[in-house]
Structure formats: C-alpha cells, structure tokens
Short mmCIF file of C-alpha atoms in Angstrom, two decimals:
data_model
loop_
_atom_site.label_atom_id
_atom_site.label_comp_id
_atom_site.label_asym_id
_atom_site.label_seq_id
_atom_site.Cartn_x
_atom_site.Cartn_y
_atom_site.Cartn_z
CA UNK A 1 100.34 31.26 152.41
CA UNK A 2 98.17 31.00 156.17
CA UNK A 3 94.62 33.20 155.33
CA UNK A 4 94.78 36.56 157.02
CA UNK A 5 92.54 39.46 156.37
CA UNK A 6 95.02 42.11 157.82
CA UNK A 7 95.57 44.72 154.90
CA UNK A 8 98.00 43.96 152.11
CA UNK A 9 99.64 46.55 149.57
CA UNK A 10 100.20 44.95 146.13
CA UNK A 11 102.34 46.92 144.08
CA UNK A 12 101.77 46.53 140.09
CA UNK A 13 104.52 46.30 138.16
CA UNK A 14 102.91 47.21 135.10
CA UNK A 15 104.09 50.92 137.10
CA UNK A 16 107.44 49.56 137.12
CA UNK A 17 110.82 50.06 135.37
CA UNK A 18 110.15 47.53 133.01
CA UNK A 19 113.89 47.56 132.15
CA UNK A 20 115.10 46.94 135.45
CA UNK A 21 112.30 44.82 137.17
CA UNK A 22 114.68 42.15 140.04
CA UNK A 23 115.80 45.28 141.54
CA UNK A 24 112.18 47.46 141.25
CA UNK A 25 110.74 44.24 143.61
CA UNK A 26 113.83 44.04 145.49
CA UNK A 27 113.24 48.05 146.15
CA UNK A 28 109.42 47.96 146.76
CA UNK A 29 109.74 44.69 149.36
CA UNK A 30 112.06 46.19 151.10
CA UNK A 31 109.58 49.48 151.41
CA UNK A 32 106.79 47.29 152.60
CA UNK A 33 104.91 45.40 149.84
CA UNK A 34 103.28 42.64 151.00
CA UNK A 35 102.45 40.78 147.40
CA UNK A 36 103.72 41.87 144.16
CA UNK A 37 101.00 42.06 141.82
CA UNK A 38 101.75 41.17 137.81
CA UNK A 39 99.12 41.91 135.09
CA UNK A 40 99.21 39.27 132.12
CA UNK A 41 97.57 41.08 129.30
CA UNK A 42 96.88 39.75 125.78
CA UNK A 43 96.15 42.81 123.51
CA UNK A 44 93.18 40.60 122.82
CA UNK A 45 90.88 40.25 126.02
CA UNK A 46 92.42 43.68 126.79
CA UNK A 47 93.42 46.51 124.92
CA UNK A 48 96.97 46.02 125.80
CA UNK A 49 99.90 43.38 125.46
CA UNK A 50 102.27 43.26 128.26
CA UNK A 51 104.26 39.91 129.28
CA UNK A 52 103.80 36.00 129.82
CA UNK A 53 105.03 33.08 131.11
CA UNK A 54 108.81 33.52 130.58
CA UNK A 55 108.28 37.23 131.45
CA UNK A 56 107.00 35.96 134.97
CA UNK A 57 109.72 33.04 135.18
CA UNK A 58 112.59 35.27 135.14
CA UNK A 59 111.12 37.78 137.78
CA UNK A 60 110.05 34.90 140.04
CA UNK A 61 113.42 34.81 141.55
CA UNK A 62 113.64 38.28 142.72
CA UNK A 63 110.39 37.65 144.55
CA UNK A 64 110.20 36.70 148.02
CA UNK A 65 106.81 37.44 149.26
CA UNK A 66 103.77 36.47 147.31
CA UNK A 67 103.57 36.33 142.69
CA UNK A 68 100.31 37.16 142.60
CA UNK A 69 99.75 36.89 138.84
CA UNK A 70 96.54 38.61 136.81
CA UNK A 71 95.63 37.27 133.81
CA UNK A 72 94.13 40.17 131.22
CA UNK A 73 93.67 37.27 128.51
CA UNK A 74 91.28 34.67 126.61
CA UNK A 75 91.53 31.69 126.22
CA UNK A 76 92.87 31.05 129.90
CA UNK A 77 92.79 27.67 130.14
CA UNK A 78 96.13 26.56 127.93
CA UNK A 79 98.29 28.76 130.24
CA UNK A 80 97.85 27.42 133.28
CA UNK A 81 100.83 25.12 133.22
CA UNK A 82 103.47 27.51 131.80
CA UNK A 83 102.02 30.19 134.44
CA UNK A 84 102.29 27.16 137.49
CA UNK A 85 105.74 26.15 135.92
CA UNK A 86 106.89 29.92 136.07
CA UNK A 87 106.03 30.00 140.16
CA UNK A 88 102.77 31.91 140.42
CA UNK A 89 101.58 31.79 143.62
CA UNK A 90 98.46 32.96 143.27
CA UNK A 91 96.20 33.12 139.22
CA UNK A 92 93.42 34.96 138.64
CA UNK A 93 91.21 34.61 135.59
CA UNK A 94 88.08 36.54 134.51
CA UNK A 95 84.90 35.36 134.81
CA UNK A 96 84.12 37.06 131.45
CA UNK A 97 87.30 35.34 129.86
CA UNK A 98 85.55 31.99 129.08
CA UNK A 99 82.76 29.63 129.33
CA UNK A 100 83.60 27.18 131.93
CA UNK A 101 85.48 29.36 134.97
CA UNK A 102 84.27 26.54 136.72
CA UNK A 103 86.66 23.94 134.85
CA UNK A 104 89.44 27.01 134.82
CA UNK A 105 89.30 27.72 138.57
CA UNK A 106 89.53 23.78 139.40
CA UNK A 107 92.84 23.75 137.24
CA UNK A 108 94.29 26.53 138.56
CA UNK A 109 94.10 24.80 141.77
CA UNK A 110 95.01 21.14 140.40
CA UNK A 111 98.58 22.73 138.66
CA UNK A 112 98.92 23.99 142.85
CA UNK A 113 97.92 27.54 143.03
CA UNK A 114 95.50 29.40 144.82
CA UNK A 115 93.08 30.55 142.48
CA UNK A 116 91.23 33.57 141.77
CA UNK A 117 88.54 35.24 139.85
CA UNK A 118 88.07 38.56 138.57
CA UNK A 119 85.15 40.62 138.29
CA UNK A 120 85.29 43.41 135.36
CA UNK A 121 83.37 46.75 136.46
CA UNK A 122 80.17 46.13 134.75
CA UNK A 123 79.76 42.70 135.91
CA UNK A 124 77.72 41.85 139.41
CA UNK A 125 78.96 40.40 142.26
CA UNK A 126 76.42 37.68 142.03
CA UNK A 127 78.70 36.37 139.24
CA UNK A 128 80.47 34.94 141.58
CA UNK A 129 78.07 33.37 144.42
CA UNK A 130 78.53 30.02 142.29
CA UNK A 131 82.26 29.86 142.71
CA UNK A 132 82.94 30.60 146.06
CA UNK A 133 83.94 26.91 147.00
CA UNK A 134 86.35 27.10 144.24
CA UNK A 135 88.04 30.18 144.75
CA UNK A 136 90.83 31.75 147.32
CA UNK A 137 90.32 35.32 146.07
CA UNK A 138 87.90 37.82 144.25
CA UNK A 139 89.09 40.60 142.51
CA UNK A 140 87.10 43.54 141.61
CA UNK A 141 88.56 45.79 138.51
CA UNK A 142 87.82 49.56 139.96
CA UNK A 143 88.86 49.93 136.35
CA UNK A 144 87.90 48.97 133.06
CA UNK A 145 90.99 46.55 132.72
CA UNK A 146 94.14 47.08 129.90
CA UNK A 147 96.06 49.93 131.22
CA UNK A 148 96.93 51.64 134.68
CA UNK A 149 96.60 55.26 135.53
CA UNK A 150 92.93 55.39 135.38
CA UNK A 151 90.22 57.09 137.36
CA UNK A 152 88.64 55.00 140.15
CA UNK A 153 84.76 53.84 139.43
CA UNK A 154 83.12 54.72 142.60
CA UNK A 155 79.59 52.68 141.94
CA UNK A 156 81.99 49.44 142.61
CA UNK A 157 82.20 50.33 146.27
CA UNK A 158 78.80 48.70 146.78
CA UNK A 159 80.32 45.68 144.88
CA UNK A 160 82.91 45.22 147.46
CA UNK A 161 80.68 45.17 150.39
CA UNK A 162 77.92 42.65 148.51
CA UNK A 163 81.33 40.13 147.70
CA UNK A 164 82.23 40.64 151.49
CA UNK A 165 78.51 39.35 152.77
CA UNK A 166 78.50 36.91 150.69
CA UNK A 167 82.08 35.33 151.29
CA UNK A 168 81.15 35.25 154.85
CA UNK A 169 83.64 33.88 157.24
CA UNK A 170 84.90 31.59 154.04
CA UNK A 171 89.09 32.23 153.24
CA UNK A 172 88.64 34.35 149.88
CA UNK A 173 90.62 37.26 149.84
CA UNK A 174 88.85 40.83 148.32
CA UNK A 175 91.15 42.10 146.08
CA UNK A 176 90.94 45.94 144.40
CA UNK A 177 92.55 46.45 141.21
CA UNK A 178 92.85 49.51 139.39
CA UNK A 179 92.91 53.78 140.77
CA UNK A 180 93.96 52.75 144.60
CA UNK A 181 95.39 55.59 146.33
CA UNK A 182 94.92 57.00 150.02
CA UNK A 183 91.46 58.96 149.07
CA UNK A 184 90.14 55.73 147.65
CA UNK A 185 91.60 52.80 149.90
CA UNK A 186 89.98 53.59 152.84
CA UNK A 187 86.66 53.25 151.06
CA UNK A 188 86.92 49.57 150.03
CA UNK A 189 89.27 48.72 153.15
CA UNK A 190 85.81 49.76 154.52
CA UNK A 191 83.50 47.54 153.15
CA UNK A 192 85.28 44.68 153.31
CA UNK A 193 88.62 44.53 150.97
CA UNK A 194 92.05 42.98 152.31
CA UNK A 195 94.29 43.41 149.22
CA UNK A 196 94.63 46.74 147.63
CA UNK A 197 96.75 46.42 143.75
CA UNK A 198 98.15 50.08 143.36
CA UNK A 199 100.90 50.70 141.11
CA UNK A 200 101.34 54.22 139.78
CA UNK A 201 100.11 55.62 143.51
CA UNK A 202 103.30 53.12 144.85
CA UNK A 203 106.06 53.60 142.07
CA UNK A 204 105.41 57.78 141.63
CA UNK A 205 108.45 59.50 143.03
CA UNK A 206 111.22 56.96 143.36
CA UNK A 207 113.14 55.07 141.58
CA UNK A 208 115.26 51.82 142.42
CA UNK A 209 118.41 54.80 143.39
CA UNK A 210 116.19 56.40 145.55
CA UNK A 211 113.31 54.10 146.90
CA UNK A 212 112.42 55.66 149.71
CA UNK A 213 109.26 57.19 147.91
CA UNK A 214 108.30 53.94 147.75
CA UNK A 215 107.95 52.99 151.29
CA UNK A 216 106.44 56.76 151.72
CA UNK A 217 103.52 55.56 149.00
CA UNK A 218 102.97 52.20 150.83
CA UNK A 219 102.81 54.08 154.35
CA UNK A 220 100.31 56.74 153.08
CA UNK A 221 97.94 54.25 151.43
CA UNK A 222 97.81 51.91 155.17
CA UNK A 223 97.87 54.92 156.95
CA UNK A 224 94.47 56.29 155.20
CA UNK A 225 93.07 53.00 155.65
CA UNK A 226 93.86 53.25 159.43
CA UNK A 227 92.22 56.72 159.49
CA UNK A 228 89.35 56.40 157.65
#
C-alpha cells in the first residue's frame, strides 16, 4: 500500500446486500472503489452489532483492493490477532475505546497492519497530536457512530482541516466516515481529507444485477470533489 493523497471512495458495506456480499465488492470494484470499507460493531461501544472476525475472513477473498476494517467496539485490544489473521489491511480503533490507544495502535502495527485511529464527533482533534508517529490514518466520524444513513455534522469540517495542519507532510491518511455524498465531499476533500467512507450515497440504486448505479454514485461523489 505506497502513501498517496489522491482521493479514494470507500464504499461501506454495512449499505450492502448483506446476503450476497463476494459479489456486492466484486460489483462496486469493478465501478470504481478504491478501498472497501467494513464497520466492526459490538452492540456495546455502539448501539449496533454487525459482524467479526470470521465475518471479515470469508469476504477477504472477494477483495482485491484495500480491507480497510473499522472497529465500532471495546475492548479492542484481544481482537487484533483474529482481525490480522482474517487479512485486514488496514484497523482502526477509537481513541475513546480504551485506555492505552497507545499500546493498541503499536499492536495493530506489530500483528502487520497499518493502523488507524478514530475520532468520534465530540472529541478534538488534539486527541490525536500524541499519536501521530504511531498512526497511518485518522478517521473522523461525521456521525455519531452505530448505524449509517445519518445526517452529516457540519461543525467537524473545522476538525478535518486542524488534523490536516497538524499531520503535516507525515503519511496519515484523513479519513471521513459517516453522511458523505456529493454536497458534503467536496467540503472535507477541501480541507484536507483523502478517503471519503460512503455507503448508502454508493449502494442507492443498484444492485449486484444492475451495478451500474454504482459506478454512477462513485463518479458523482469525485466529480463534486473535482468541482468544488
């Protein structure tokens, strides 16, 4: 995985067909997804409960850019193995998930995955200044986290562009989870995100029999990041 900061287009799969999920990420790579994003949630941390490890596992397969896996839970920390074993490239935890983020991000990165942090909508970027040499990606919930389909939290625009001065010229990816669609991408493209998650805004309107509304999602999210 070589750094870039071009733009990449994460679809969730938490917008997914959950029953038919190789051939969903078969259909959305082939329409232009550069990661495929997968939310862990724990029903606890979260007020959801979605999949783990063998969940993530079985999908791996079917996935031939980057697993970039979110984990929604607490504790973090026994995981890590069964989440490296089941081919996560990339795992984020919460800062607000545990005590010692520092001891979670360094094994993240000792089971051999990039690692990342994420940063809940009520929680300041500063939360983050003491982790930077530990971490290959930031992500900022635009959402209260534990369920898609919410409204976008404007304030956390300002977030993104304090995260972006303060990375510097460092390798971290800016990540945007949660309301991402072409009236809101262009405004943290702007100030200074690379990765945009979006699921329901990518999955509305197709299907794995007709995907093409896929690829028309994707194109009108980079498109309104070009124009704005």
């Amino acid at each position: 995985m070589p750094f870039d900061r071009s733009l990449k287009i994460a679809p969730s799969i938490l917008s997914a067909d959950f029953a038919d999920f190789g051939r969903e990420i078969a259909a959305v790579e082939a329409q232009g997804a550069d990661w495929i994003h997968v939310d862990v949630m724990d029903g606890h941390f979260v007020p959801n409960l979605t999949f783990g490890p063998p969940l993530v596992k079985a999908i791996r397969k079917h996935i031939t850019t980057v697993m970039d896996v979110h984990l929604m839970i607490a504790p973090v920390d026994p995981y890590i193995d069964a989440f490296a074993d089941a081919g996560a490239d990339i795992l984020t935890a919460h800062v607000e998930a545990g005590p010692h983020i520092h001891r979670t991000l360094q094994a993240i990165r000792g089971a051999g995955m990039k690692a990342g942090v994420a940063l809940n909508p009520g929680t300041p970027a500063a939360a983050v200044e003491p982790l930077l040499e530990l971490i290959d990606l930031v992500c900022v919930m635009t959402v209260n986290p534990g369920f898609g389909g919410q409204s976008f939290i404007g304030a956390c625009v300002t977030k993104v562009a304090d995260l972006r001065s303060m990375i510097g010229d460092r390798p971290v990816h800016i990540e945007i989870d949660g309301g991402v669609d072409p009236k809101t991408a262009p405004l943290v493209a702007a100030a200074g995100a690379d990765v945009l998650v979006a699921g329901s805004a990518v999955f509305r309107g197709g299907s794995v029999g007709d995907p093409a509304p896929y690829g028309a999602n994707i194109r009108a999210i980079r498109e309104s990041v070009r124009a704005g």
